[in-house]
């Protein structure tokens, strides 16, 4: 592609950004520009933004949001869910836990940003920090810790991305006016310099980048997201109904079944259901003799477990 054509594409993107056009077509044009520029830094940044960050040590600071923290507490005869923990209640060296890091793709960020603004997006905190919060809880055991931020705060990530992209292309367009040919490898350092000045304001590494919002819970590793959607939740509720009907018809194991159902229901109704907890409870339920004797229910349990990757 000629320098003139590249410059036209850059100026098209600048116009799109100024006019508030949708992000998807802008990103497609950016992909073409990245291919032509052949600059590793810009291509990598664009790829990370489009597909999510595999290396969270490279997460830009605009993908860090202020958060609140809640814990779930289990006592001898009670359960407290979503108890708020003020930041001042724990040692200041753990202040980074109140930073919500967002490593998912721009398309997912757009989806969350466009959802009900009253919703809160949550992110599980590593169980290694349980002791930090347990030390300030009087009675009861801390079982789960989550950080939360409002869904509307994700709009800021998109706006900042667009602003940085606009500044980068404005600088690039200005340099091209001085007859710099960026297809020449000798000018790659100039592109990287413009990147550093306009895009890389800083990096952070304070969280796992996983999210869950609304009725779709996103959990899992850096490269793969696991979704507990409404369909799976419905299957679990249907399964619970079958188990409860069996429990009424056939005697024995009532207490064990009731405890398993209570654990599953509590997890399903929580702000961020955990697949590993649900799988463990379902496997335990399947091993109860009364349930093991019912092949149809056993098959239904396995079907749900397979979807909780």
CSV table of C-alpha atoms in Angstrom, one decimal:
chain,number,residue,atom,x,y,z
A,1,UNK,CA,0.0,0.0,0.0
A,2,UNK,CA,1.3,3.4,-0.9
A,3,UNK,CA,2.2,6.1,1.6
A,4,UNK,CA,-0.6,8.2,0.3
A,5,UNK,CA,-3.2,5.4,0.9
A,6,UNK,CA,-1.9,4.9,4.4
A,7,UNK,CA,-2.2,8.6,5.1
A,8,UNK,CA,-5.8,8.5,3.8
A,9,UNK,CA,-6.7,5.7,6.1
A,10,UNK,CA,-5.1,7.4,9.1
A,11,UNK,CA,-7.1,10.6,8.3
A,12,UNK,CA,-10.3,8.5,7.9
A,13,UNK,CA,-9.8,7.1,11.4
A,14,UNK,CA,-9.1,10.5,12.8
A,15,UNK,CA,-12.4,11.8,11.3
A,16,UNK,CA,-14.2,8.7,12.6
A,17,UNK,CA,-12.9,9.3,16.1
A,18,UNK,CA,-13.7,13.0,16.1
A,19,UNK,CA,-17.2,12.2,14.8
A,20,UNK,CA,-17.9,9.6,17.5
A,21,UNK,CA,-18.3,6.6,15.0
A,22,UNK,CA,-18.7,3.1,16.3
A,23,UNK,CA,-15.5,1.3,17.4
A,24,UNK,CA,-15.8,-1.9,15.3
A,25,UNK,CA,-15.2,-0.3,11.9
A,26,UNK,CA,-12.5,2.0,13.3
A,27,UNK,CA,-10.6,-1.1,14.6
A,28,UNK,CA,-10.8,-2.8,11.2
A,29,UNK,CA,-9.2,0.2,9.6
A,30,UNK,CA,-6.6,0.2,12.4
A,31,UNK,CA,-5.8,-3.4,11.6
A,32,UNK,CA,-5.0,-2.4,8.0
A,33,UNK,CA,-2.9,0.5,9.1
A,34,UNK,CA,-1.0,-1.7,11.6
A,35,UNK,CA,-0.2,-4.2,8.8
A,36,UNK,CA,1.2,-1.4,6.6
A,37,UNK,CA,3.2,0.2,9.4
A,38,UNK,CA,4.7,-3.1,10.3
A,39,UNK,CA,5.5,-1.8,13.8
A,40,UNK,CA,5.6,-4.5,16.5
A,41,UNK,CA,4.7,-2.1,19.3
A,42,UNK,CA,1.6,-0.7,17.7
A,43,UNK,CA,0.5,-4.1,16.3
A,44,UNK,CA,0.8,-5.7,19.8
A,45,UNK,CA,-1.1,-2.9,21.5
A,46,UNK,CA,-3.9,-3.1,19.0
A,47,UNK,CA,-4.1,-6.9,19.2
A,48,UNK,CA,-4.2,-6.7,23.0
A,49,UNK,CA,-7.0,-4.2,22.9
A,50,UNK,CA,-9.0,-6.2,20.4
A,51,UNK,CA,-8.5,-9.6,21.9
A,52,UNK,CA,-7.6,-9.0,25.5
A,53,UNK,CA,-4.3,-9.0,27.4
A,54,UNK,CA,-2.6,-12.3,27.8
A,55,UNK,CA,0.3,-10.7,29.7
A,56,UNK,CA,-1.3,-8.6,32.4
A,57,UNK,CA,2.1,-7.1,33.3
A,58,UNK,CA,1.6,-5.0,30.1
A,59,UNK,CA,-1.9,-3.8,31.1
A,60,UNK,CA,-2.1,0.0,30.5
A,61,UNK,CA,-3.1,2.2,33.5
A,62,UNK,CA,-6.4,3.3,31.9
A,63,UNK,CA,-7.6,-0.3,32.3
A,64,UNK,CA,-7.4,0.1,36.1
A,65,UNK,CA,-10.6,1.2,37.9
A,66,UNK,CA,-11.3,2.1,41.5
A,67,UNK,CA,-13.2,-0.7,43.3
A,68,UNK,CA,-15.0,-1.6,46.5
A,69,UNK,CA,-14.5,-5.0,48.2
A,70,UNK,CA,-17.0,-7.4,49.8
A,71,UNK,CA,-16.6,-10.7,51.5
A,72,UNK,CA,-18.8,-13.7,52.2
A,73,UNK,CA,-18.8,-15.0,55.8
A,74,UNK,CA,-20.0,-18.3,57.2
A,75,UNK,CA,-20.6,-18.6,60.9
A,76,UNK,CA,-21.9,-21.5,63.1
A,77,UNK,CA,-25.5,-20.7,62.4
A,78,UNK,CA,-25.5,-17.9,59.9
A,79,UNK,CA,-24.2,-16.8,56.4
A,80,UNK,CA,-23.4,-13.2,55.5
A,81,UNK,CA,-23.0,-12.4,51.8
A,82,UNK,CA,-21.4,-9.3,50.3
A,83,UNK,CA,-20.3,-7.6,53.5
A,84,UNK,CA,-18.5,-4.4,52.5
A,85,UNK,CA,-14.9,-3.9,53.7
A,86,UNK,CA,-13.8,-0.2,53.7
A,87,UNK,CA,-10.3,0.3,52.3
A,88,UNK,CA,-9.2,1.9,55.6
A,89,UNK,CA,-10.0,-1.3,57.5
A,90,UNK,CA,-7.0,-3.2,56.1
A,91,UNK,CA,-3.3,-2.6,56.1
A,92,UNK,CA,-2.3,0.1,53.5
A,93,UNK,CA,0.1,-2.3,51.8
A,94,UNK,CA,-2.9,-4.1,50.4
A,95,UNK,CA,-4.4,-0.9,48.9
A,96,UNK,CA,-3.8,-2.4,45.4
A,97,UNK,CA,-6.6,-4.9,46.1
A,98,UNK,CA,-9.0,-2.0,45.6
A,99,UNK,CA,-8.0,-1.6,42.0
A,100,UNK,CA,-10.1,-3.3,39.4
A,101,UNK,CA,-8.0,-4.5,36.5
A,102,UNK,CA,-9.6,-5.1,33.1
A,103,UNK,CA,-7.8,-7.4,30.8
A,104,UNK,CA,-10.7,-8.5,28.5
A,105,UNK,CA,-11.3,-7.4,24.9
A,106,UNK,CA,-12.7,-4.0,23.9
A,107,UNK,CA,-15.8,-5.7,22.5
A,108,UNK,CA,-16.5,-7.2,26.0
A,109,UNK,CA,-15.8,-3.8,27.6
A,110,UNK,CA,-18.4,-2.3,25.2
A,111,UNK,CA,-20.9,-4.9,26.1
A,112,UNK,CA,-20.5,-4.2,29.8
A,113,UNK,CA,-20.5,-0.5,29.4
A,114,UNK,CA,-23.8,-0.6,27.5
A,115,UNK,CA,-25.5,-2.7,30.1
A,116,UNK,CA,-27.7,-1.5,32.9
A,117,UNK,CA,-25.7,1.3,34.5
A,118,UNK,CA,-27.1,0.3,37.9
A,119,UNK,CA,-25.3,-3.1,37.7
A,120,UNK,CA,-22.0,-3.8,39.5
A,121,UNK,CA,-19.2,-5.8,37.8
A,122,UNK,CA,-17.4,-8.1,40.1
A,123,UNK,CA,-14.0,-9.8,40.1
A,124,UNK,CA,-12.8,-12.6,42.5
A,125,UNK,CA,-9.8,-11.8,44.6
A,126,UNK,CA,-7.1,-14.5,45.0
A,127,UNK,CA,-7.8,-16.8,48.0
A,128,UNK,CA,-4.3,-16.1,49.2
A,129,UNK,CA,-5.5,-12.8,50.6
A,130,UNK,CA,-8.2,-14.5,52.8
A,131,UNK,CA,-6.0,-14.0,55.9
A,132,UNK,CA,-5.9,-10.2,55.3
A,133,UNK,CA,-9.7,-10.0,55.6
A,134,UNK,CA,-10.1,-12.7,58.2
A,135,UNK,CA,-8.0,-10.7,60.6
A,136,UNK,CA,-10.7,-8.0,60.8
A,137,UNK,CA,-13.7,-10.3,61.0
A,138,UNK,CA,-15.1,-11.0,64.5
A,139,UNK,CA,-16.5,-14.5,64.4
A,140,UNK,CA,-17.3,-16.4,61.2
A,141,UNK,CA,-15.0,-17.6,58.4
A,142,UNK,CA,-14.2,-15.6,55.3
A,143,UNK,CA,-14.9,-17.8,52.3
A,144,UNK,CA,-15.0,-15.6,49.2
A,145,UNK,CA,-13.7,-12.1,48.4
A,146,UNK,CA,-14.7,-9.9,45.5
A,147,UNK,CA,-14.0,-6.5,44.2
A,148,UNK,CA,-16.7,-4.5,42.5
A,149,UNK,CA,-17.0,-1.5,40.2
A,150,UNK,CA,-20.0,0.0,38.4
A,151,UNK,CA,-20.6,-1.0,34.8
A,152,UNK,CA,-20.7,2.6,33.7
A,153,UNK,CA,-17.1,3.1,34.7
A,154,UNK,CA,-16.1,0.9,31.7
A,155,UNK,CA,-17.2,3.8,29.4
A,156,UNK,CA,-14.0,5.6,30.6
A,157,UNK,CA,-11.8,2.8,29.2
A,158,UNK,CA,-13.3,3.1,25.8
A,159,UNK,CA,-13.1,6.9,25.8
A,160,UNK,CA,-9.4,6.8,26.9
A,161,UNK,CA,-8.6,4.2,24.2
A,162,UNK,CA,-10.2,6.4,21.6
A,163,UNK,CA,-8.3,9.5,22.9
A,164,UNK,CA,-5.0,7.8,22.9
A,165,UNK,CA,-5.6,6.4,19.4
A,166,UNK,CA,-6.6,9.8,18.1
A,167,UNK,CA,-3.4,11.5,19.6
A,168,UNK,CA,-1.3,8.7,18.1
A,169,UNK,CA,-2.7,9.1,14.6
A,170,UNK,CA,-2.6,12.9,14.8
A,171,UNK,CA,1.1,12.8,15.6
A,172,UNK,CA,1.7,10.1,12.9
A,173,UNK,CA,-0.2,12.1,10.3
A,174,UNK,CA,1.8,15.2,11.1
A,175,UNK,CA,5.1,13.3,10.7
A,176,UNK,CA,3.9,12.0,7.3
A,177,UNK,CA,3.3,15.6,6.2
A,178,UNK,CA,7.1,16.0,6.6
A,179,UNK,CA,7.5,13.2,4.0
A,180,UNK,CA,8.5,10.5,6.5
A,181,UNK,CA,7.9,7.1,4.9
A,182,UNK,CA,6.9,4.8,7.7
A,183,UNK,CA,7.1,1.7,5.5
A,184,UNK,CA,10.9,2.2,5.7
A,185,UNK,CA,12.2,0.1,8.6
A,186,UNK,CA,14.6,2.9,9.6
A,187,UNK,CA,11.6,4.9,10.8
A,188,UNK,CA,10.2,2.2,13.1
A,189,UNK,CA,11.9,3.9,16.1
A,190,UNK,CA,9.9,7.1,15.3
A,191,UNK,CA,6.6,5.2,15.5
A,192,UNK,CA,7.7,3.6,18.8
A,193,UNK,CA,8.6,7.0,20.1
A,194,UNK,CA,5.1,8.3,19.2
A,195,UNK,CA,3.6,5.3,20.8
A,196,UNK,CA,5.5,5.9,24.1
A,197,UNK,CA,4.4,9.6,24.1
A,198,UNK,CA,0.7,9.1,23.4
A,199,UNK,CA,-0.3,5.6,24.4
A,200,UNK,CA,2.0,4.1,27.1
A,201,UNK,CA,1.5,6.4,30.0
A,202,UNK,CA,2.2,3.5,32.4
A,203,UNK,CA,1.4,-0.1,33.3
A,204,UNK,CA,0.0,-1.9,36.3
A,205,UNK,CA,-0.2,-5.5,37.5
A,206,UNK,CA,-2.7,-5.7,40.4
A,207,UNK,CA,-5.4,-8.2,39.4
A,208,UNK,CA,-6.3,-11.2,37.3
A,209,UNK,CA,-8.3,-9.3,34.7
A,210,UNK,CA,-11.4,-11.6,35.0
A,211,UNK,CA,-14.9,-10.1,35.1
A,212,UNK,CA,-18.4,-11.0,35.8
A,213,UNK,CA,-21.4,-8.8,35.1
A,214,UNK,CA,-25.2,-9.1,35.2
A,215,UNK,CA,-26.5,-12.6,34.3
A,216,UNK,CA,-23.3,-13.7,32.5
A,217,UNK,CA,-20.4,-14.6,34.8
A,218,UNK,CA,-17.0,-14.4,33.3
A,219,UNK,CA,-14.4,-16.3,35.3
A,220,UNK,CA,-11.3,-18.3,34.4
A,221,UNK,CA,-7.8,-17.9,33.2
A,222,UNK,CA,-6.1,-15.3,31.2
A,223,UNK,CA,-6.5,-16.9,27.8
A,224,UNK,CA,-10.0,-18.5,28.3
A,225,UNK,CA,-13.2,-17.1,29.8
A,226,UNK,CA,-15.8,-19.4,31.4
A,227,UNK,CA,-19.4,-18.3,31.2
A,228,UNK,CA,-22.2,-19.4,33.5
A,229,UNK,CA,-25.1,-18.2,31.5
A,230,UNK,CA,-28.8,-18.2,32.1
A,231,UNK,CA,-29.2,-21.5,30.2
A,232,UNK,CA,-26.8,-23.4,32.5
A,233,UNK,CA,-28.4,-21.8,35.6
A,234,UNK,CA,-31.8,-22.9,34.3
A,235,UNK,CA,-30.5,-26.5,33.9
A,236,UNK,CA,-29.2,-26.5,37.4
A,237,UNK,CA,-32.6,-25.3,38.8
A,238,UNK,CA,-34.4,-28.0,36.8
A,239,UNK,CA,-31.9,-30.5,38.2
A,240,UNK,CA,-32.6,-29.3,41.8
A,241,UNK,CA,-36.3,-29.7,41.2
A,242,UNK,CA,-35.8,-33.3,40.1
A,243,UNK,CA,-33.7,-34.0,43.1
A,244,UNK,CA,-36.2,-32.5,45.5
A,245,UNK,CA,-39.0,-34.5,44.0
A,246,UNK,CA,-37.0,-37.7,44.3
A,247,UNK,CA,-36.2,-36.7,47.9
A,248,UNK,CA,-39.9,-36.5,48.7
A,249,UNK,CA,-40.7,-39.9,47.1
A,250,UNK,CA,-37.8,-42.0,48.4
A,251,UNK,CA,-36.6,-42.1,52.0
A,252,UNK,CA,-33.0,-41.9,53.1
A,253,UNK,CA,-30.1,-39.4,52.7
A,254,UNK,CA,-32.5,-36.4,53.2
A,255,UNK,CA,-30.0,-34.4,55.2
A,256,UNK,CA,-27.1,-34.9,52.8
A,257,UNK,CA,-29.2,-34.0,49.8
A,258,UNK,CA,-30.6,-30.9,51.5
A,259,UNK,CA,-27.1,-29.7,52.4
A,260,UNK,CA,-25.9,-30.2,48.8
A,261,UNK,CA,-28.9,-28.4,47.4
A,262,UNK,CA,-28.4,-25.5,49.8
A,263,UNK,CA,-24.7,-25.1,48.7
A,264,UNK,CA,-25.7,-25.1,45.0
A,265,UNK,CA,-28.5,-22.7,45.5
A,266,UNK,CA,-26.3,-20.3,47.5
A,267,UNK,CA,-23.7,-20.3,44.8
A,268,UNK,CA,-26.2,-19.8,41.9
A,269,UNK,CA,-27.7,-16.9,43.7
A,270,UNK,CA,-24.4,-15.2,44.6
A,271,UNK,CA,-23.1,-12.2,42.6
A,272,UNK,CA,-20.4,-14.3,41.0
A,273,UNK,CA,-21.1,-18.1,40.9
A,274,UNK,CA,-17.9,-20.1,40.8
A,275,UNK,CA,-17.7,-23.1,38.4
A,276,UNK,CA,-15.3,-25.0,40.6
A,277,UNK,CA,-17.6,-24.8,43.7
A,278,UNK,CA,-20.7,-25.8,41.6
A,279,UNK,CA,-18.8,-28.7,40.1
A,280,UNK,CA,-17.6,-29.9,43.5
A,281,UNK,CA,-21.2,-29.7,45.0
A,282,UNK,CA,-22.7,-31.5,42.0
A,283,UNK,CA,-20.2,-34.3,42.1
A,284,UNK,CA,-20.9,-34.7,45.8
A,285,UNK,CA,-24.6,-34.8,45.1
A,286,UNK,CA,-24.2,-37.5,42.4
A,287,UNK,CA,-22.3,-39.7,44.9
A,288,UNK,CA,-25.2,-39.8,47.4
A,289,UNK,CA,-26.7,-43.3,47.3
A,290,UNK,CA,-30.2,-42.2,46.6
A,291,UNK,CA,-29.1,-40.0,43.7
A,292,UNK,CA,-26.6,-42.6,42.4
A,293,UNK,CA,-29.5,-45.0,42.0
A,294,UNK,CA,-31.3,-42.7,39.6
A,295,UNK,CA,-29.4,-42.9,36.3
A,296,UNK,CA,-31.5,-40.1,34.6
A,297,UNK,CA,-30.5,-37.6,37.3
A,298,UNK,CA,-26.9,-38.8,37.2
A,299,UNK,CA,-26.8,-38.1,33.4
A,300,UNK,CA,-28.3,-34.7,34.0
A,301,UNK,CA,-25.7,-33.9,36.6
A,302,UNK,CA,-22.9,-34.9,34.3
A,303,UNK,CA,-24.3,-32.8,31.5
A,304,UNK,CA,-24.2,-29.7,33.7
A,305,UNK,CA,-20.7,-30.5,35.0
A,306,UNK,CA,-19.4,-30.8,31.4
A,307,UNK,CA,-20.5,-27.2,30.7
A,308,UNK,CA,-18.8,-25.9,33.9
A,309,UNK,CA,-15.3,-26.0,32.3
